[in-house]
Amino acid sequence: MSGFKVLQPGLLTLIQDAGRFGHHRIGLTTGGPLDAQAFKWANRLLGNALNSTLLEVSIGGLVLESEVDTHLVVTGAEMPLKINGVEQDRWHAHHIHQGDRIELGFSTQGARAYLAVTNGFNVEHSFSSSSTVSREGIGGLNGGKLQQGDYLRCEPDTQGQAFRLAEHHRPSYTDNISLRVITGYQEQAFSDLDKRMFFSSEYEVTNRADRMGYRLSGPEIKASMDGILSEGICHGAIQIPADGQPIVLLNDRQTIGGYPKIGSMISLDTARLAQQLPGSTVSFEEISIDEAHNLHCLAHVKFERTTPENIGK
């Protein structure tokens, strides 16, 4: 057996692939990486299939010991990466040998980092995915976050593909961001004044922010209805509960809910929101469905046309 020992699991480290799709009918949510772009880049910089299983590290504190020769890369939030005590570049594949110690420090900017190895970690799938959803107790090694003493199996690297993403292509994680929203769902239940308030105000990320959703604090907005019959909830839906404080629903959201929704945030921006720590501020901008399609197409083309540097074996 080859792979990595978990010496310290960090605050919240989860095994993830691209997500669990097609199971909402039985109440299973999607899961998957909160920052899909950083997830895809982690796999691409190793020549992996883009759906390969890796680790999503929230805040930091992960320590691993290698029992395999392979390549490893870290993308996403600015968590200091050390190999055998020497700080190394992120967004850059590194050759790892048996006995090496890999440490991810605590983030100085952003909240989620992604650690991938060549060909991904070998994790048994549950309902067509390895993604961990702790609320449902499925995926990963045991349905929950990594624990000290866990063992992450992977195969030795026999191909030696390794790439680096140039610094000017790497995302910047800032503390004050504008997030794009398509109105819909029950937006007719909100007055023009409430909608203007929502789209012209700043909201603070509270400490009640996790993979299910981000609760925000700011000017109170109200719907003309107290609740609705429970209905399916899409990724990025913005619920407005009775206290008037928005909740942006993310990957581990429940599949149905009964709060009025003013609209939905585009997935490019849910990824940016998920990189925010409590105390950060956000604002909202209304866009059309056509504009959202254009933004997604442009992001896809940019990813496909951005060529990482081949750094060999």
PDB file of C-alpha atoms in Angstrom, residues 123-248:
ATOM      1  CA  VAL A 123     -11.033   6.680  -2.597  1.00  0.00           C
ATOM      2  CA  GLU A 124     -14.051   4.424  -2.979  1.00  0.00           C
ATOM      3  CA  HIS A 125     -17.036   6.179  -4.529  1.00  0.00           C
ATOM      4  CA  SER A 126     -20.355   6.523  -2.762  1.00  0.00           C
ATOM      5  CA  PHE A 127     -23.339   7.364  -4.983  1.00  0.00           C
ATOM      6  CA  SER A 128     -21.026   7.956  -7.973  1.00  0.00           C
ATOM      7  CA  SER A 129     -18.595  10.319  -6.220  1.00  0.00           C
ATOM      8  CA  SER A 130     -15.803  10.431  -3.639  1.00  0.00           C
ATOM      9  CA  SER A 131     -16.904  13.891  -2.419  1.00  0.00           C
ATOM     10  CA  THR A 132     -17.385  14.237   1.327  1.00  0.00           C
ATOM     11  CA  VAL A 133     -20.629  15.741   2.615  1.00  0.00           C
ATOM     12  CA  SER A 134     -20.321  15.607   6.398  1.00  0.00           C
ATOM     13  CA  ARG A 135     -23.961  16.556   7.005  1.00  0.00           C
ATOM     14  CA  GLU A 136     -25.049  13.444   5.104  1.00  0.00           C
ATOM     15  CA  GLY A 137     -22.160  11.287   6.336  1.00  0.00           C
ATOM     16  CA  ILE A 138     -21.153  10.120   2.864  1.00  0.00           C
ATOM     17  CA  GLY A 139     -18.019  10.228   0.740  1.00  0.00           C
ATOM     18  CA  GLY A 140     -14.383  10.490   1.743  1.00  0.00           C
ATOM     19  CA  LEU A 141     -12.876   7.840   3.997  1.00  0.00           C
ATOM     20  CA  ASN A 142     -15.608   7.743   6.635  1.00  0.00           C
ATOM     21  CA  GLY A 143     -18.228  10.296   5.644  1.00  0.00           C
ATOM     22  CA  GLY A 144     -16.511  13.118   7.510  1.00  0.00           C
ATOM     23  CA  LYS A 145     -13.427  15.304   7.662  1.00  0.00           C
ATOM     24  CA  LEU A 146      -9.904  13.866   7.765  1.00  0.00           C
ATOM     25  CA  GLN A 147      -8.692  12.593  11.128  1.00  0.00           C
ATOM     26  CA  GLN A 148      -5.213  12.141  12.543  1.00  0.00           C
ATOM     27  CA  GLY A 149      -3.974   8.682  11.565  1.00  0.00           C
ATOM     28  CA  ASP A 150      -6.006   8.438   8.352  1.00  0.00           C
ATOM     29  CA  TYR A 151      -4.222   7.016   5.326  1.00  0.00           C
ATOM     30  CA  LEU A 152      -4.648   8.492   1.846  1.00  0.00           C
ATOM     31  CA  ARG A 153      -3.897   5.861  -0.778  1.00  0.00           C
ATOM     32  CA  CYS A 154      -2.448   6.789  -4.157  1.00  0.00           C
ATOM     33  CA  GLU A 155      -0.332   5.128  -6.821  1.00  0.00           C
ATOM     34  CA  PRO A 156       3.334   5.997  -7.455  1.00  0.00           C
ATOM     35  CA  ASP A 157       3.893   8.504 -10.250  1.00  0.00           C
ATOM     36  CA  THR A 158       5.313   6.739 -13.303  1.00  0.00           C
ATOM     37  CA  GLN A 159       4.717   9.514 -15.886  1.00  0.00           C
ATOM     38  CA  GLY A 160       6.278  12.508 -14.179  1.00  0.00           C
ATOM     39  CA  GLN A 161       4.058  15.239 -15.674  1.00  0.00           C
ATOM     40  CA  ALA A 162       4.518  18.490 -13.803  1.00  0.00           C
ATOM     41  CA  PHE A 163       3.409  22.035 -14.610  1.00  0.00           C
ATOM     42  CA  ARG A 164       3.468  25.529 -13.119  1.00  0.00           C
ATOM     43  CA  LEU A 165       0.925  28.318 -13.526  1.00  0.00           C
ATOM     44  CA  ALA A 166       2.583  31.689 -14.104  1.00  0.00           C
ATOM     45  CA  GLU A 167       1.896  34.232 -11.364  1.00  0.00           C
ATOM     46  CA  HIS A 168      -0.033  36.635 -13.610  1.00  0.00           C
ATOM     47  CA  HIS A 169      -2.592  33.872 -14.284  1.00  0.00           C
ATOM     48  CA  ARG A 170      -3.162  33.081 -10.612  1.00  0.00           C
ATOM     49  CA  PRO A 171      -6.303  34.484  -8.944  1.00  0.00           C
ATOM     50  CA  SER A 172      -6.139  37.154  -6.280  1.00  0.00           C
ATOM     51  CA  TYR A 173      -8.246  36.641  -3.159  1.00  0.00           C
ATOM     52  CA  THR A 174      -9.413  39.990  -1.801  1.00  0.00           C
ATOM     53  CA  ASP A 175     -11.545  40.888   1.219  1.00  0.00           C
ATOM     54  CA  ASN A 176     -14.088  43.209  -0.418  1.00  0.00           C
ATOM     55  CA  ILE A 177     -15.820  41.782  -3.484  1.00  0.00           C
ATOM     56  CA  SER A 178     -18.859  42.377  -5.690  1.00  0.00           C
ATOM     57  CA  LEU A 179     -20.945  39.294  -6.486  1.00  0.00           C
ATOM     58  CA  ARG A 180     -23.177  38.887  -9.531  1.00  0.00           C
ATOM     59  CA  VAL A 181     -26.774  37.770  -9.095  1.00  0.00           C
ATOM     60  CA  ILE A 182     -29.611  36.763 -11.417  1.00  0.00           C
ATOM     61  CA  THR A 183     -32.948  37.723  -9.897  1.00  0.00           C
ATOM     62  CA  GLY A 184     -35.646  35.070  -9.939  1.00  0.00           C
ATOM     63  CA  TYR A 185     -37.506  32.621  -7.763  1.00  0.00           C
ATOM     64  CA  GLN A 186     -39.636  34.861  -5.519  1.00  0.00           C
ATOM     65  CA  GLU A 187     -38.105  38.211  -6.483  1.00  0.00           C
ATOM     66  CA  GLN A 188     -41.605  39.606  -7.118  1.00  0.00           C
ATOM     67  CA  ALA A 189     -42.205  39.220  -3.380  1.00  0.00           C
ATOM     68  CA  PHE A 190     -39.614  41.932  -2.667  1.00  0.00           C
ATOM     69  CA  SER A 191     -40.510  45.589  -3.069  1.00  0.00           C
ATOM     70  CA  ASP A 192     -38.510  47.880  -5.331  1.00  0.00           C
ATOM     71  CA  LEU A 193     -37.151  49.557  -2.198  1.00  0.00           C
ATOM     72  CA  ASP A 194     -35.976  46.254  -0.715  1.00  0.00           C
ATOM     73  CA  LYS A 195     -34.328  45.259  -4.004  1.00  0.00           C
ATOM     74  CA  ARG A 196     -32.561  48.612  -4.251  1.00  0.00           C
ATOM     75  CA  MET A 197     -31.410  48.194  -0.654  1.00  0.00           C
ATOM     76  CA  PHE A 198     -30.076  44.712  -1.390  1.00  0.00           C
ATOM     77  CA  PHE A 199     -28.161  45.724  -4.518  1.00  0.00           C
ATOM     78  CA  SER A 200     -26.729  48.972  -3.110  1.00  0.00           C
ATOM     79  CA  SER A 201     -25.570  47.801   0.338  1.00  0.00           C
ATOM     80  CA  GLU A 202     -22.548  46.048   1.791  1.00  0.00           C
ATOM     81  CA  TYR A 203     -22.930  42.855   3.811  1.00  0.00           C
ATOM     82  CA  GLU A 204     -20.465  41.273   6.192  1.00  0.00           C
ATOM     83  CA  VAL A 205     -19.593  37.568   6.196  1.00  0.00           C
ATOM     84  CA  THR A 206     -20.547  36.244   9.635  1.00  0.00           C
ATOM     85  CA  ASN A 207     -18.939  33.370  11.521  1.00  0.00           C
ATOM     86  CA  ARG A 208     -21.928  31.252  10.454  1.00  0.00           C
ATOM     87  CA  ALA A 209     -20.339  30.527   7.086  1.00  0.00           C
ATOM     88  CA  ASP A 210     -19.631  26.970   5.988  1.00  0.00           C
ATOM     89  CA  ARG A 211     -20.001  24.571   3.083  1.00  0.00           C
ATOM     90  CA  MET A 212     -23.816  24.594   3.403  1.00  0.00           C
ATOM     91  CA  GLY A 213     -24.108  28.344   3.079  1.00  0.00           C
ATOM     92  CA  TYR A 214     -22.809  31.777   4.001  1.00  0.00           C
ATOM     93  CA  ARG A 215     -24.935  33.834   6.392  1.00  0.00           C
ATOM     94  CA  LEU A 216     -24.437  37.556   5.861  1.00  0.00           C
ATOM     95  CA  SER A 217     -25.129  40.542   8.084  1.00  0.00           C
ATOM     96  CA  GLY A 218     -26.259  43.950   6.862  1.00  0.00           C
ATOM     97  CA  PRO A 219     -29.334  46.030   5.998  1.00  0.00           C
ATOM     98  CA  GLU A 220     -32.507  44.062   6.609  1.00  0.00           C
ATOM     99  CA  ILE A 221     -34.718  43.236   3.642  1.00  0.00           C
ATOM    100  CA  LYS A 222     -38.147  41.657   3.798  1.00  0.00           C
ATOM    101  CA  ALA A 223     -40.355  39.625   1.490  1.00  0.00           C
ATOM    102  CA  SER A 224     -44.113  40.092   1.329  1.00  0.00           C
ATOM    103  CA  MET A 225     -44.534  36.430   2.297  1.00  0.00           C
ATOM    104  CA  ASP A 226     -43.360  34.627   5.417  1.00  0.00           C
ATOM    105  CA  GLY A 227     -42.554  31.398   3.643  1.00  0.00           C
ATOM    106  CA  ILE A 228     -43.328  29.188   0.651  1.00  0.00           C
ATOM    107  CA  LEU A 229     -43.964  25.540  -0.013  1.00  0.00           C
ATOM    108  CA  SER A 230     -40.609  23.761   0.018  1.00  0.00           C
ATOM    109  CA  GLU A 231     -39.046  23.598  -3.425  1.00  0.00           C
ATOM    110  CA  GLY A 232     -35.757  22.575  -5.007  1.00  0.00           C
ATOM    111  CA  ILE A 233     -32.794  24.836  -4.240  1.00  0.00           C
ATOM    112  CA  CYS A 234     -30.104  25.551  -6.795  1.00  0.00           C
ATOM    113  CA  HIS A 235     -26.444  26.249  -6.102  1.00  0.00           C
ATOM    114  CA  GLY A 236     -25.992  29.933  -5.242  1.00  0.00           C
ATOM    115  CA  ALA A 237     -29.621  30.566  -4.259  1.00  0.00           C
ATOM    116  CA  ILE A 238     -29.977  33.570  -1.929  1.00  0.00           C
ATOM    117  CA  GLN A 239     -32.577  32.895   0.751  1.00  0.00           C
ATOM    118  CA  ILE A 240     -34.094  35.662   2.855  1.00  0.00           C
ATOM    119  CA  PRO A 241     -35.332  34.242   6.191  1.00  0.00           C
ATOM    120  CA  ALA A 242     -37.570  36.048   8.685  1.00  0.00           C
ATOM    121  CA  ASP A 243     -34.690  38.099  10.150  1.00  0.00           C
ATOM    122  CA  GLY A 244     -34.040  39.733   6.744  1.00  0.00           C
ATOM    123  CA  GLN A 245     -30.374  38.656   6.607  1.00  0.00           C
ATOM    124  CA  PRO A 246     -29.350  36.882   3.352  1.00  0.00           C
ATOM    125  CA  ILE A 247     -28.069  33.295   3.254  1.00  0.00           C
ATOM    126  CA  VAL A 248     -26.152  32.231   0.117  1.00  0.00           C
TER     127      VAL A 248
END
